[in-house]
PDB file of C-alpha atoms in Angstrom:
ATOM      1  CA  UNK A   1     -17.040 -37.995   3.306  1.00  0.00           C
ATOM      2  CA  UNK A   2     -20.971 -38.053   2.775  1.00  0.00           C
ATOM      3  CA  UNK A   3     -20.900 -35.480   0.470  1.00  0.00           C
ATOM      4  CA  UNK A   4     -18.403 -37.567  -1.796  1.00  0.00           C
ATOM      5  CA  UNK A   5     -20.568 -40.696  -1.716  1.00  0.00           C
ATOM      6  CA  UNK A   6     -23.478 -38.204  -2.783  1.00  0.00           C
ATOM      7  CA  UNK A   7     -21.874 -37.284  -5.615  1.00  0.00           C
ATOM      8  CA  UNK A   8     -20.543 -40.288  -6.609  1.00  0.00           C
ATOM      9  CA  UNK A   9     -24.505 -41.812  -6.557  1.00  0.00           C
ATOM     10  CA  UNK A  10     -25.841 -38.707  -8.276  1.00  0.00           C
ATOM     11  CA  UNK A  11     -23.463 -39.030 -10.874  1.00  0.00           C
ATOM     12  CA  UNK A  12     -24.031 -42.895 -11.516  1.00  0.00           C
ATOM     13  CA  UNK A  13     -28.060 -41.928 -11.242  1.00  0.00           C
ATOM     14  CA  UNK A  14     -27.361 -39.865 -14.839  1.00  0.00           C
ATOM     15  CA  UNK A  15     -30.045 -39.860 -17.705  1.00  0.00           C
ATOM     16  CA  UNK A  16     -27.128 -41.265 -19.724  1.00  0.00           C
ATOM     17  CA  UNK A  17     -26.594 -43.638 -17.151  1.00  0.00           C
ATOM     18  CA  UNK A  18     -24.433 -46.256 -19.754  1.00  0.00           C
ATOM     19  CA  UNK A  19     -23.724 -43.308 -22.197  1.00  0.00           C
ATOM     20  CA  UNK A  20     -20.777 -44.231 -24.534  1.00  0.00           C
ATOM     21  CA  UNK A  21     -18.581 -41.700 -26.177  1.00  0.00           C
ATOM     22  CA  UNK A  22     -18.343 -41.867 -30.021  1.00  0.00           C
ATOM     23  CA  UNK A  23     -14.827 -40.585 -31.228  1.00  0.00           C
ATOM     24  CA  UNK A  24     -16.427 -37.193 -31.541  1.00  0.00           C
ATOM     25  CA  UNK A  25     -17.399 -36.913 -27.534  1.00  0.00           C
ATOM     26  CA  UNK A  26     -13.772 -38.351 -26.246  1.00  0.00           C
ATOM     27  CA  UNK A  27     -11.808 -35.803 -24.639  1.00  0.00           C
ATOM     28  CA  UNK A  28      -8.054 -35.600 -26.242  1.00  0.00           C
ATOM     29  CA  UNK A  29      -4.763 -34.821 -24.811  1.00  0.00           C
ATOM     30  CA  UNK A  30      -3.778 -31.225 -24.726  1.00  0.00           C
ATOM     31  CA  UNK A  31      -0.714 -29.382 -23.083  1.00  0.00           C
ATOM     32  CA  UNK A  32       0.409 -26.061 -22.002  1.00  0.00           C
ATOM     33  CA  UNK A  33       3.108 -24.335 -20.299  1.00  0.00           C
ATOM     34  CA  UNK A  34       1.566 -23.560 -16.699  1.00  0.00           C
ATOM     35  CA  UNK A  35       2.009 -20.015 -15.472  1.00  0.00           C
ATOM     36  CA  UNK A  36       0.730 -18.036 -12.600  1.00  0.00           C
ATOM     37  CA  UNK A  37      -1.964 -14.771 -12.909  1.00  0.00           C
ATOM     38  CA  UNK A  38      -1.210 -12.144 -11.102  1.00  0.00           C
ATOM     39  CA  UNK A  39      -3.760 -11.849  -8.683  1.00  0.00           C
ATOM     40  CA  UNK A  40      -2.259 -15.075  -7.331  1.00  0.00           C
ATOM     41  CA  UNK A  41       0.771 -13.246  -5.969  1.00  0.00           C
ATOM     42  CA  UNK A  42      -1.441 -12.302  -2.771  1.00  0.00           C
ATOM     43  CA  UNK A  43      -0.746 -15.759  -1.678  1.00  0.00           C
ATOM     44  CA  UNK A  44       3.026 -16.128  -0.906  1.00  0.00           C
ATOM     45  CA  UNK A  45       3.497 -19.534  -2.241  1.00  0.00           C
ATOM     46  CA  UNK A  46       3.096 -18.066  -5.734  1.00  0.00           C
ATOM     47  CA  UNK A  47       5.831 -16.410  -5.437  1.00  0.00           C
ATOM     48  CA  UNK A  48       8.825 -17.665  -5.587  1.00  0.00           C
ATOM     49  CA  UNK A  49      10.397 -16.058  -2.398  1.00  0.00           C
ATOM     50  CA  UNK A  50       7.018 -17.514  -0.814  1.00  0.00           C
ATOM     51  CA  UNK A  51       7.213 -20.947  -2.387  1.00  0.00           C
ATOM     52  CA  UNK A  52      11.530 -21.206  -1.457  1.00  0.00           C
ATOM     53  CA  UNK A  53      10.228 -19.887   2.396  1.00  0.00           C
ATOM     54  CA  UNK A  54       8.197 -23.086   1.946  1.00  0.00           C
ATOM     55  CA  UNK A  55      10.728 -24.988   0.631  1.00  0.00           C
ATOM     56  CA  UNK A  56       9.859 -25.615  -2.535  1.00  0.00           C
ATOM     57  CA  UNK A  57      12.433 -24.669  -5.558  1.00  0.00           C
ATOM     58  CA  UNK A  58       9.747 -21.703  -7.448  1.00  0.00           C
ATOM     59  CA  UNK A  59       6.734 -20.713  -7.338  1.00  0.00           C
ATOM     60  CA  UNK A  60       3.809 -22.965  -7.567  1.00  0.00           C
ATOM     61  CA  UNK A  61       1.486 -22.215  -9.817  1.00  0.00           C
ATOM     62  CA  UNK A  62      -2.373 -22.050  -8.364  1.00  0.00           C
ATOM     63  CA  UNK A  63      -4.573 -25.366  -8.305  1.00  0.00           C
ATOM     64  CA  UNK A  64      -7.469 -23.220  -9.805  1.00  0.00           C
ATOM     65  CA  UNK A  65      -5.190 -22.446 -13.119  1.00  0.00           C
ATOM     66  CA  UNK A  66      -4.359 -26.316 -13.514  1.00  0.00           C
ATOM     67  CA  UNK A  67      -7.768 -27.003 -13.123  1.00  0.00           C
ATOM     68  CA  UNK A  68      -8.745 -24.605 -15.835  1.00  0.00           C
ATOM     69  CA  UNK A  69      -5.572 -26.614 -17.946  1.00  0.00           C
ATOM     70  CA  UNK A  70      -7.713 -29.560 -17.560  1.00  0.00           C
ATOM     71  CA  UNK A  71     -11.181 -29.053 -18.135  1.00  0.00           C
ATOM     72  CA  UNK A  72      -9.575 -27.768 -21.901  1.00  0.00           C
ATOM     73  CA  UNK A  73     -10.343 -31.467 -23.087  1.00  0.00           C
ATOM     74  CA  UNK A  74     -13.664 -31.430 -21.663  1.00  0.00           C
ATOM     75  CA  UNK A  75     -14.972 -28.305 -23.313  1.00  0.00           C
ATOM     76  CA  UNK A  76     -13.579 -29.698 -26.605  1.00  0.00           C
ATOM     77  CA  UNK A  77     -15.447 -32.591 -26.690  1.00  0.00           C
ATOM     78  CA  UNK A  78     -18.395 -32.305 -24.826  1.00  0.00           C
ATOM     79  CA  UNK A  79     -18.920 -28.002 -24.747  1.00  0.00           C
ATOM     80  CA  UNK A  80     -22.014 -26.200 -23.376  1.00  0.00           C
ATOM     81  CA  UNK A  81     -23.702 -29.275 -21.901  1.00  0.00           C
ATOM     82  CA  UNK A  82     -20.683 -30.117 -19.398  1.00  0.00           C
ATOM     83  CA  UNK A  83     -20.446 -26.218 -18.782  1.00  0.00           C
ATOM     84  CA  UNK A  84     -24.147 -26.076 -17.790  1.00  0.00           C
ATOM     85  CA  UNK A  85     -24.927 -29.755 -16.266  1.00  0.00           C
ATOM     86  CA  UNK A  86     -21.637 -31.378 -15.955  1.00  0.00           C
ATOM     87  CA  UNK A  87     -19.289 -31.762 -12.960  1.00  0.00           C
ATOM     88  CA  UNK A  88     -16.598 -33.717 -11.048  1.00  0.00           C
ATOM     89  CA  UNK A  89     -13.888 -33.668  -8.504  1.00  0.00           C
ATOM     90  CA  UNK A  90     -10.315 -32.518  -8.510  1.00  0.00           C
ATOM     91  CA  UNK A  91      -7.883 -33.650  -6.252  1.00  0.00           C
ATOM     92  CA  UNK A  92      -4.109 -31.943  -6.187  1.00  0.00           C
ATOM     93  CA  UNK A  93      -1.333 -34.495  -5.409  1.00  0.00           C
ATOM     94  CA  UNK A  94       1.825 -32.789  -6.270  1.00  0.00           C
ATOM     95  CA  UNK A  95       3.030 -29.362  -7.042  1.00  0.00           C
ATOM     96  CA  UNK A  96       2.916 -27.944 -10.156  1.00  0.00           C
ATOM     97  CA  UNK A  97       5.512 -25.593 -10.730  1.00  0.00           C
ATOM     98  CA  UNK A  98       5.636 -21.797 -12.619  1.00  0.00           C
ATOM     99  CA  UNK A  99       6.909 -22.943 -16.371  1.00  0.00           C
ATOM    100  CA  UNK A 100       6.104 -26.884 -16.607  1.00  0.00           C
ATOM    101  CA  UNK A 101       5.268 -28.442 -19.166  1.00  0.00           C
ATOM    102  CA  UNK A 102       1.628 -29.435 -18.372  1.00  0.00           C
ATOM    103  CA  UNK A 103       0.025 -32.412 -19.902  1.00  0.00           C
ATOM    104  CA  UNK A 104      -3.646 -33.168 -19.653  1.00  0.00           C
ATOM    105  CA  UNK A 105      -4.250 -36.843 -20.696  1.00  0.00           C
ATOM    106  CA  UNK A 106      -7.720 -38.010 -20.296  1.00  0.00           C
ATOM    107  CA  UNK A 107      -8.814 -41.641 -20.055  1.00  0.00           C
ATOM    108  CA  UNK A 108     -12.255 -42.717 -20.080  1.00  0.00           C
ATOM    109  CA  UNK A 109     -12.798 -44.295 -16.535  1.00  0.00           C
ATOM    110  CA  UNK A 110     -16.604 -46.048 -16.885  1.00  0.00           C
ATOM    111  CA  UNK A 111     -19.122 -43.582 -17.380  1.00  0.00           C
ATOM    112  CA  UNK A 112     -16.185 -40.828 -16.262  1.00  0.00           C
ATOM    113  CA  UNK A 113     -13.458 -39.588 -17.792  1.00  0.00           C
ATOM    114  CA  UNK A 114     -10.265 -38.860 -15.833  1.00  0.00           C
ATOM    115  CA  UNK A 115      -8.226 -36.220 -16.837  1.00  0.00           C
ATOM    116  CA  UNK A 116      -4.687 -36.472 -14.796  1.00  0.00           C
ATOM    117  CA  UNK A 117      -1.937 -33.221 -14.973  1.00  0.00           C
ATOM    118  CA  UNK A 118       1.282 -34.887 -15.570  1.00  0.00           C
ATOM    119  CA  UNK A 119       4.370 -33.094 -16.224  1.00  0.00           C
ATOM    120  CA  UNK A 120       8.032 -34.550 -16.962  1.00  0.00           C
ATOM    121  CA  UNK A 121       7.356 -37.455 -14.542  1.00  0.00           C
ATOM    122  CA  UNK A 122       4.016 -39.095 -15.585  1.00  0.00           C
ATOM    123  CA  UNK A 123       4.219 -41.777 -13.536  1.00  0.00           C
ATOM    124  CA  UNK A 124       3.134 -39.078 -10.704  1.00  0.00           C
ATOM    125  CA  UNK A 125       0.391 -36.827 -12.142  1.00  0.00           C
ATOM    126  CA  UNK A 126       0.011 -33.431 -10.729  1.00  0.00           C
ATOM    127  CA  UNK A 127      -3.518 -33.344 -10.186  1.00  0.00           C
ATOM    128  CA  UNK A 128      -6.171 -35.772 -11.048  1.00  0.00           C
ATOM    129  CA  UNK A 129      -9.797 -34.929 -11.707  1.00  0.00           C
ATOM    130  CA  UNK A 130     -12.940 -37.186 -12.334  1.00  0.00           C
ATOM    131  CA  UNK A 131     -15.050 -35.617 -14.505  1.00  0.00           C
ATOM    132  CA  UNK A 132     -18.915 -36.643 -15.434  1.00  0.00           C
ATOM    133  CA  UNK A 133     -21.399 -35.109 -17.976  1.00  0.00           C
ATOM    134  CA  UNK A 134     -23.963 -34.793 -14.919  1.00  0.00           C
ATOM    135  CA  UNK A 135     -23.112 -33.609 -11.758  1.00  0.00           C
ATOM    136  CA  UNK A 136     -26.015 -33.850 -10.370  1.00  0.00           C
ATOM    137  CA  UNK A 137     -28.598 -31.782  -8.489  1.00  0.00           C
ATOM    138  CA  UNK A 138     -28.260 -28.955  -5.903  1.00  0.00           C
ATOM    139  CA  UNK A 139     -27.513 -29.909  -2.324  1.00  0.00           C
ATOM    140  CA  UNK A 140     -28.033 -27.775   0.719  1.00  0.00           C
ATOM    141  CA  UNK A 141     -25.458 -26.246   2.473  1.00  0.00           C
ATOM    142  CA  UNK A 142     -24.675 -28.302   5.888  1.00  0.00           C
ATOM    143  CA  UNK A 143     -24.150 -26.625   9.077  1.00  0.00           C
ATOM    144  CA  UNK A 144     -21.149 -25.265  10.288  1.00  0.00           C
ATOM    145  CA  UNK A 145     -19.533 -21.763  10.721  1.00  0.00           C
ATOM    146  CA  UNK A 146     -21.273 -20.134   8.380  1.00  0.00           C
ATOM    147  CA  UNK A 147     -18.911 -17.229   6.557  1.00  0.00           C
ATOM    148  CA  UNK A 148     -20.214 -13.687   5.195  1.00  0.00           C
ATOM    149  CA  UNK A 149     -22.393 -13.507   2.147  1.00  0.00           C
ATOM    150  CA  UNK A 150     -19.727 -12.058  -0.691  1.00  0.00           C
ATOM    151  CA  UNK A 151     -20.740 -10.048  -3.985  1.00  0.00           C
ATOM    152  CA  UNK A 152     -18.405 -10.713  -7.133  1.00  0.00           C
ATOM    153  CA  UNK A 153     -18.915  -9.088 -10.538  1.00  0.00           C
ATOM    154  CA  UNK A 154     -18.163 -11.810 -13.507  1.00  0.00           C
ATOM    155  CA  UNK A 155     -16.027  -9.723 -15.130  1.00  0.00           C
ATOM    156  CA  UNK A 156     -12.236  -9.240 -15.395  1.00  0.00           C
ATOM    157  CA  UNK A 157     -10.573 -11.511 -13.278  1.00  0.00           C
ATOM    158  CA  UNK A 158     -13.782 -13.559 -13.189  1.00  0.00           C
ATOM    159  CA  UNK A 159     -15.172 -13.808 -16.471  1.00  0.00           C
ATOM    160  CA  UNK A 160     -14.379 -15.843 -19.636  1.00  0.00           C
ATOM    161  CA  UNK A 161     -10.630 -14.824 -19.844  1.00  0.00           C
ATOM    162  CA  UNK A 162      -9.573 -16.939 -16.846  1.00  0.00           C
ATOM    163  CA  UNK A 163      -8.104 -19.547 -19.373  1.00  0.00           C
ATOM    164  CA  UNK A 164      -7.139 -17.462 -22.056  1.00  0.00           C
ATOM    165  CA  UNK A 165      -5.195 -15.137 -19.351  1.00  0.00           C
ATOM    166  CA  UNK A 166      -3.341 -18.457 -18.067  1.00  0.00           C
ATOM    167  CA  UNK A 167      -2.251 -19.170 -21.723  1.00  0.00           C
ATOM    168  CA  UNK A 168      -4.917 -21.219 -23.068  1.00  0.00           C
ATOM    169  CA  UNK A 169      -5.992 -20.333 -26.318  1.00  0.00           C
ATOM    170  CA  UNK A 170      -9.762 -21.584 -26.819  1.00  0.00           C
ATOM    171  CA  UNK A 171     -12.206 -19.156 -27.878  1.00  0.00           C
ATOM    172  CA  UNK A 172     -15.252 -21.069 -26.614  1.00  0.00           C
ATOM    173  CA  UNK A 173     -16.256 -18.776 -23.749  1.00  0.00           C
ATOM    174  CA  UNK A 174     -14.949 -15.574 -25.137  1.00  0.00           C
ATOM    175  CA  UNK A 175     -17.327 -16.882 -28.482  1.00  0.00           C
ATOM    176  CA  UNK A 176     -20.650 -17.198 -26.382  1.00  0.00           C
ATOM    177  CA  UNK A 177     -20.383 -14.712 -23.764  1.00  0.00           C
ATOM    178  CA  UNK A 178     -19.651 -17.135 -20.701  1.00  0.00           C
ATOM    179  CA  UNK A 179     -17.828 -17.800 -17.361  1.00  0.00           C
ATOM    180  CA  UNK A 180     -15.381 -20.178 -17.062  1.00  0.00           C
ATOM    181  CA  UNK A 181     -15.744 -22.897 -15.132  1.00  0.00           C
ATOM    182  CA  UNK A 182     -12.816 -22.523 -13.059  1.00  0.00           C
ATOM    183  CA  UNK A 183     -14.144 -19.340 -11.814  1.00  0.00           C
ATOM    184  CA  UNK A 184     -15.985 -21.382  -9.893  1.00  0.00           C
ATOM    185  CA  UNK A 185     -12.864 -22.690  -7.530  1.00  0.00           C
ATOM    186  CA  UNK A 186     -11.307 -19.540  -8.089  1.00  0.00           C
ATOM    187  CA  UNK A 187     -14.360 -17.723  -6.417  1.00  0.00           C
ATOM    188  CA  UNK A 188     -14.032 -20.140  -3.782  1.00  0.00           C
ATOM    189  CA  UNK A 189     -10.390 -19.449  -3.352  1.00  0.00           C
ATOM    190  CA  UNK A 190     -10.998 -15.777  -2.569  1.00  0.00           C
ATOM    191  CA  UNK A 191     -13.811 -17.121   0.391  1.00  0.00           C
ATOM    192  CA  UNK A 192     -10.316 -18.951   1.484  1.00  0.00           C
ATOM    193  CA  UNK A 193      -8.435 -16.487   1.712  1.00  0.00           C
ATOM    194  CA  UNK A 194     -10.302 -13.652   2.765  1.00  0.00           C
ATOM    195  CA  UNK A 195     -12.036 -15.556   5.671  1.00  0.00           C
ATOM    196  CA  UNK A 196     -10.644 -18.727   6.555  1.00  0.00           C
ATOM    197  CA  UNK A 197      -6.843 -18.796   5.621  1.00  0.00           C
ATOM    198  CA  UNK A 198      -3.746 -17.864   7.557  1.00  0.00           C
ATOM    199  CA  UNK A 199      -0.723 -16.704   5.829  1.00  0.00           C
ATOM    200  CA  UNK A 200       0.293 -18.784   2.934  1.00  0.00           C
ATOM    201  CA  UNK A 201      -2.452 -21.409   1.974  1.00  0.00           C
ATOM    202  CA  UNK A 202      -3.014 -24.775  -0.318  1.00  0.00           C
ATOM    203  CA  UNK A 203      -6.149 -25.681  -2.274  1.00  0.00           C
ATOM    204  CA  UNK A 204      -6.643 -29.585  -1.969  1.00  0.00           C
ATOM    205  CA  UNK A 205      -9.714 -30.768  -3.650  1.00  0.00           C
ATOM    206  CA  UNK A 206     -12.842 -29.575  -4.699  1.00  0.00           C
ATOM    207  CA  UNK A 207     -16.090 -31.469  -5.639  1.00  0.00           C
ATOM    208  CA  UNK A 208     -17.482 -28.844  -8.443  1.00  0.00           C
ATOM    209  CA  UNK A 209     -21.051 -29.596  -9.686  1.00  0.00           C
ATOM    210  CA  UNK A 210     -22.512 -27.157 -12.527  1.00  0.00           C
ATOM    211  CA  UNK A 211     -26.232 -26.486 -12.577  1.00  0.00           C
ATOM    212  CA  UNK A 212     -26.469 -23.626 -15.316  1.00  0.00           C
ATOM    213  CA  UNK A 213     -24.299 -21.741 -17.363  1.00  0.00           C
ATOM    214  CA  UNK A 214     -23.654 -17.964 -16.208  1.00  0.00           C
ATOM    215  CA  UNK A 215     -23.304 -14.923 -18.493  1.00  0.00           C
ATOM    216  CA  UNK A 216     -20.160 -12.575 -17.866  1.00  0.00           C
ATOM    217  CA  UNK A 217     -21.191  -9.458 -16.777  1.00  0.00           C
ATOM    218  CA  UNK A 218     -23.584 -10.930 -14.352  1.00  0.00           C
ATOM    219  CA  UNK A 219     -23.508 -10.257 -10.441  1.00  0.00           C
ATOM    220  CA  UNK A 220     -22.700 -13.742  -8.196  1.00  0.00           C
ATOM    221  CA  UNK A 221     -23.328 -13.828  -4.835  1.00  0.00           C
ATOM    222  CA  UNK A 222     -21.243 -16.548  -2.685  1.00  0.00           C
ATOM    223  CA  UNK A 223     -22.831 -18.006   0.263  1.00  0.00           C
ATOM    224  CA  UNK A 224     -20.399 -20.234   2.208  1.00  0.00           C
ATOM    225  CA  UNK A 225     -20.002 -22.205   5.466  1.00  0.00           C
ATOM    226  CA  UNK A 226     -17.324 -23.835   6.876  1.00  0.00           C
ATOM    227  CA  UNK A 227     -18.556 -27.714   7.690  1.00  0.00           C
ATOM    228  CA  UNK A 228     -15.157 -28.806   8.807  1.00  0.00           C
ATOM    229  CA  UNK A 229     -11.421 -28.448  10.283  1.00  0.00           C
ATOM    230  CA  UNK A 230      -8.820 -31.165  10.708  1.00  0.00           C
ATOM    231  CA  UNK A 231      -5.090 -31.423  11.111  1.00  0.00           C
ATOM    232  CA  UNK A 232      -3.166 -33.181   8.407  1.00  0.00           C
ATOM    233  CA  UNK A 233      -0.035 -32.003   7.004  1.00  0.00           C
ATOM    234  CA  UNK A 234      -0.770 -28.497   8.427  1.00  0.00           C
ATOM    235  CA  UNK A 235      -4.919 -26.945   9.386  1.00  0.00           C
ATOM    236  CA  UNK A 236      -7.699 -27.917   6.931  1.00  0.00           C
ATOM    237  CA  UNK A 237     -11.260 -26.369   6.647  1.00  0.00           C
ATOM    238  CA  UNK A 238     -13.580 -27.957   4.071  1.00  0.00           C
ATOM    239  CA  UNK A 239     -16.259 -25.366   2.830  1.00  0.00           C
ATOM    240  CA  UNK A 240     -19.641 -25.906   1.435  1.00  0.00           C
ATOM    241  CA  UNK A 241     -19.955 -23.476  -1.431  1.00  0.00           C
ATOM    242  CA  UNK A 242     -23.034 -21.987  -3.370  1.00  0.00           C
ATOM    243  CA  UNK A 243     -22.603 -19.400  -5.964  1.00  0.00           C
ATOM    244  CA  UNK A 244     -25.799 -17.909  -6.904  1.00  0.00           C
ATOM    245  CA  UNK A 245     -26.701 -15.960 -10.282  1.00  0.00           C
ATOM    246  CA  UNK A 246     -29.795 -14.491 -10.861  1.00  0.00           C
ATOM    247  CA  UNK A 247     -31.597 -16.428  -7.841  1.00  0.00           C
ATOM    248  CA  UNK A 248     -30.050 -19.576  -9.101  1.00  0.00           C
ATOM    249  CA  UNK A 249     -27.236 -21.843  -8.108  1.00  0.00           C
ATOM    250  CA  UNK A 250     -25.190 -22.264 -10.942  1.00  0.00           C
ATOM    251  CA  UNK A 251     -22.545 -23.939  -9.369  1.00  0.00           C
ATOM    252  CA  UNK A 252     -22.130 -26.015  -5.805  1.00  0.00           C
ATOM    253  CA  UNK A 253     -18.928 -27.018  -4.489  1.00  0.00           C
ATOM    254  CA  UNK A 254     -17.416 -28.618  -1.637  1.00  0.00           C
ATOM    255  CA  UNK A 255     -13.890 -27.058  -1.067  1.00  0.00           C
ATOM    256  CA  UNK A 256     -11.187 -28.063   0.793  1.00  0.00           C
ATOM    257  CA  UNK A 257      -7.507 -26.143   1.497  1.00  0.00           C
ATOM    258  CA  UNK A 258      -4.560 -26.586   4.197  1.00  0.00           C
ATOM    259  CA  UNK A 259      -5.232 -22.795   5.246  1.00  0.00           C
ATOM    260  CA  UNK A 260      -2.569 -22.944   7.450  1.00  0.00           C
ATOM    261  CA  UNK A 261       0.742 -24.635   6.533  1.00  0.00           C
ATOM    262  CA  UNK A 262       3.068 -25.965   9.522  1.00  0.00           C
TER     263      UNK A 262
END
C-alpha cells in the first residue's frame, strides 16, 4: 500500500527524528473493562444476537472504542502534542469481546511506540497500533468513488466524552475543551456505514494522522472517497478520509472495513 510506505517515511522524516523518551514521556500500561456505546447497536455484530448470527459467542465490542482504550497511554505521556501532531496506524487482529478485560501494554518500538490490546491470552493481542509523535503532513485524497460530503456537529456522541462514555476515566479532554481522537475513526465509521457497508460490517485498520487539535462544539465536515475494493475474508473498501474544521484538516485517515461479511 503506497499510502502505508508514505506514512511510514513521513514519520521517520520527524523533527525528533532520534527523539528518546525520558521516563516522564514513556507511555505505561493501563486496562479497562471493554464495553460497547450504544450507538454501536446499529451494527448487528454489537449485539449479541448479531455477533452469535455471526458466530461469534457475544457481542463484539467496536474497533473505534478499543482504539480509544489504547491511545489512554499516549495521552498520558505525551498529551496535547500527540493530539495535535501525532499519529499512527491500528490494525484489528482478533475480536474483542463486550466485558474483557482489556490490557494496553505499550513497548517502545524505535522511534514508535506500540501499544498492543491483549486480553486473557496475551500471546494474541487484540489489536495492535503503531503510534508516532508526528504523523506527518496532509496528503490529498486519491481518486476513486468519491462519497457525499457529510456535516457532523462535535458534540455528544462526537465530542470529548467518547472515552469517558466507554469507561475511561481521564479528564484530559473534558479539562481543555477537546475532541477525542478516536472520533476521528468513529466519524469514519459512520461514512462506512451510511454509504459503503452492507448489513453487518468490520473495521480493519486505519492509518490516523492528526494535524490540529479540534474544539468540541465545532462543525466537521467529512469529505471521503472510496480508493479501493477487494475480496478477502468477505468485501473490503479502503477509504481516503479528510475531516475538515474550520477550513482545516485536522485529521487524515486511510480506512479500511470488510463492509460485507460472507
Amino acid at each position: 500500500h503506497c499510502s502505508t510506505r508514505r506514512f511510514k517515511e513521513s514519520s521517520t522524516r520527524q523533527t525528533h527524528e532520534h527523539w528518546h523518551m525520558s521516563n516522564a514521556e514513556q507511555p505505561v500500561e493501563w486496562s479497562i473493562v471493554a464495553q460497547n456505546l450504544p450507538e454501536h447497536a446499529r451494527n448487528p455484530i454489537h449485539t449479541d444476537a448479531g455477533a452469535q448470527a455471526a458466530g461469534f459467542p457475544r457481542a463484539l465490542v467496536a474497533g473505534v472504542t478499543t482504539y480509544a482504550y489504547m491511545t489512554h497511554p499516549l495521552i498520558v505521556a505525551w498529551g496535547e502534542d500527540w493530539l495535535a501532531r501525532g499519529g499512527g496506524e491500528i490494525r484489528f487482529r482478533r475480536p474483542v469481546f463486550d466485558h474483557d478485560v482489556l490490557r494496553c501494554v505499550p513497548v517502545v518500538d524505535g522511534d514508535a511506540v506500540l501499544v498492543q490490546a491483549v486480553t486473557s491470552e496475551p500471546e494474541q493481542p487484540r489489536a495492535i497500533f503503531r503510534a508516532v509523535r508526528d504523523g506527518g503532513v496532509v496528503q490529498p485524497l486519491r481518486d476513486g468513488e468519491v462519497l457525499p460530503s457529510k456535516e457532523f456537529q462535535l458534540i455528544d456522541t462526537f465530542s470529548c466524552d467518547y472515552g469517558s462514555r466507554a469507561g475511561d476515566d481521564l479528564s484530559f479532554f473534558a479539562d481543555r475543551g477537546l475532541v477525542h481522537p478516536a472520533v476521528w475513526p468513529a466519524l469514519a465509521n459512520d461514512i462506512v456505514y451510511n454509504y459503503v457497508a452492507r448489513g453487518s460490517w468490520v473495521h480493519m485498520r486505519s492509518i490516523i494522522r492528526h494535524h490540529a487539535t479540534a474544539p468540541v462544539g465545532a462543525t466537521a465536515e467529512l469529505r471521503s472517497v472510496v480508493v479501493k475494493r477487494f475480496e478477502s475474508h468477505g468485501e473490503r473498501a479502503v477509504l481516503d478520509v479528510h475531516v475538515v474544521v474550520n477550513n482545516q484538516v485536522v485529521a487524515s485517515l486511510e480506512h479500511e472495513a470488510i463492509v460485507a461479511l460472507p
